[in-house]
Amino acid sequence: MRTISLWQCAIACALWLWIGPTCAEVWVVTDQDHSVEGTPDRLIELDAPVRIEAAFSAGLPTNPENAAATVRQRMAANKKALHLRLSRAYQDVIDAWQLGVDRIPAVVVDQRYVVYGERNLRRALSRIETYRRQQP
């Protein structure tokens, strides 16, 4: 679970007051190579499943029988946590795909508005709000 500091909470509240109550939810869709400055409601890292699987299989013995035994031990020890982490990571990928996100980083507001390529969350939200205000 991700925790936020009091400072981050204050910034989020100020941003919410500045943008207004029309901004229901802010997602950032990215990967480790395309960081975004700011704290969204939901961070979707498209490379998370691969990173989780790589960490799980790191350091396996070269002998196939020993490797299989090590995998069974790791799964027995972390089955529930691993299942939860992988489920969340793959659900994130599915959600980004269903939204039609085709480039990263992407800042998505209300699952409706998107800004691609902006690595500063505040600037992306400002662009979305400017666009929303111009609409009839």
CSV table of C-alpha atoms in Angstrom, one decimal, residues 27-120:
chain,number,residue,atom,x,y,z
A,27,TRP,CA,-4.5,8.2,-13.1
A,28,VAL,CA,-0.9,8.1,-14.4
A,29,VAL,CA,0.0,5.4,-16.9
A,30,THR,CA,3.7,4.9,-17.3
A,31,ASP,CA,6.6,2.6,-16.7
A,32,GLN,CA,9.9,2.8,-14.7
A,33,ASP,CA,11.6,4.7,-17.5
A,34,HIS,CA,9.0,7.5,-17.8
A,35,SER,CA,8.5,8.8,-14.3
A,36,VAL,CA,5.9,11.5,-13.6
A,37,GLU,CA,6.3,14.2,-11.0
A,38,GLY,CA,3.3,14.3,-8.7
A,39,THR,CA,1.0,11.9,-6.8
A,40,PRO,CA,-2.0,10.6,-8.8
A,41,ASP,CA,-5.0,8.8,-7.3
A,42,ARG,CA,-3.8,5.7,-9.2
A,43,LEU,CA,-0.4,4.9,-10.6
A,44,ILE,CA,-0.4,2.3,-13.4
A,45,GLU,CA,3.0,0.9,-14.2
A,46,LEU,CA,2.8,-1.1,-17.4
A,47,ASP,CA,6.1,-2.9,-16.7
A,48,ALA,CA,5.0,-4.0,-13.2
A,49,PRO,CA,4.0,-7.6,-14.1
A,50,VAL,CA,7.4,-8.2,-15.7
A,51,ARG,CA,9.3,-6.7,-12.8
A,52,ILE,CA,7.3,-8.8,-10.3
A,53,GLU,CA,7.9,-12.0,-12.2
A,54,ALA,CA,11.6,-11.2,-12.7
A,55,ALA,CA,12.1,-10.5,-8.9
A,56,PHE,CA,10.3,-13.8,-8.1
A,57,SER,CA,12.5,-15.8,-10.4
A,58,ALA,CA,15.8,-14.0,-9.6
A,59,GLY,CA,18.6,-16.2,-8.4
A,60,LEU,CA,17.2,-19.5,-9.3
A,61,PRO,CA,19.6,-22.4,-9.5
A,62,THR,CA,20.7,-23.5,-12.9
A,63,ASN,CA,19.8,-27.1,-12.2
A,64,PRO,CA,16.1,-27.5,-13.4
A,65,GLU,CA,15.1,-29.8,-10.4
A,66,ASN,CA,16.6,-27.4,-7.9
A,67,ALA,CA,15.1,-24.4,-9.6
A,68,ALA,CA,11.6,-26.1,-9.5
A,69,ALA,CA,12.0,-26.9,-5.8
A,70,THR,CA,13.1,-23.2,-5.1
A,71,VAL,CA,10.0,-21.9,-7.1
A,72,ARG,CA,7.7,-24.2,-5.1
A,73,GLN,CA,9.2,-23.0,-1.8
A,74,ARG,CA,8.9,-19.3,-2.9
A,75,MET,CA,5.3,-19.9,-4.0
A,76,ALA,CA,4.4,-21.6,-0.7
A,77,ALA,CA,5.9,-18.8,1.3
A,78,ASN,CA,4.4,-15.9,-0.8
A,79,LYS,CA,1.5,-17.4,-2.6
A,80,LYS,CA,-1.2,-15.0,-1.4
A,81,ALA,CA,1.0,-11.8,-1.6
A,82,LEU,CA,2.4,-12.8,-5.0
A,83,HIS,CA,-1.1,-13.6,-6.4
A,84,LEU,CA,-2.4,-10.2,-5.1
A,85,ARG,CA,0.5,-8.2,-6.5
A,86,LEU,CA,0.3,-9.9,-9.9
A,87,SER,CA,-3.5,-9.6,-10.1
A,88,ARG,CA,-3.3,-5.9,-9.4
A,89,ALA,CA,-0.4,-5.3,-11.9
A,90,TYR,CA,-2.2,-7.2,-14.7
A,91,GLN,CA,-5.5,-5.4,-13.9
A,92,ASP,CA,-3.7,-2.1,-14.2
A,93,VAL,CA,-2.5,-3.1,-17.6
A,94,ILE,CA,-6.0,-4.2,-18.7
A,95,ASP,CA,-7.5,-0.9,-17.4
A,96,ALA,CA,-5.0,1.1,-19.4
A,97,TRP,CA,-5.6,-0.9,-22.5
A,98,GLN,CA,-9.4,-0.6,-22.1
A,99,LEU,CA,-9.0,3.2,-21.9
A,100,GLY,CA,-7.0,3.1,-25.2
A,101,VAL,CA,-3.8,4.6,-23.7
A,102,ASP,CA,-1.3,4.1,-26.5
A,103,ARG,CA,1.7,6.2,-25.3
A,104,ILE,CA,3.4,6.9,-22.0
A,105,PRO,CA,3.5,8.7,-19.8
A,106,ALA,CA,-0.2,9.4,-19.9
A,107,VAL,CA,-2.2,11.4,-17.4
A,108,VAL,CA,-5.9,10.4,-17.4
A,109,VAL,CA,-8.6,12.3,-15.7
A,110,ASP,CA,-12.1,10.8,-15.1
A,111,GLN,CA,-11.2,8.0,-17.5
A,112,ARG,CA,-12.1,10.5,-20.2
A,113,TYR,CA,-9.4,13.1,-20.7
A,114,VAL,CA,-5.8,12.3,-21.4
A,115,VAL,CA,-2.5,14.2,-21.8
A,116,TYR,CA,0.4,12.3,-23.3
A,117,GLY,CA,4.1,13.0,-22.7
A,118,GLU,CA,3.8,15.4,-19.8
A,119,ARG,CA,6.0,14.3,-16.9
A,120,ASN,CA,4.6,16.9,-14.5
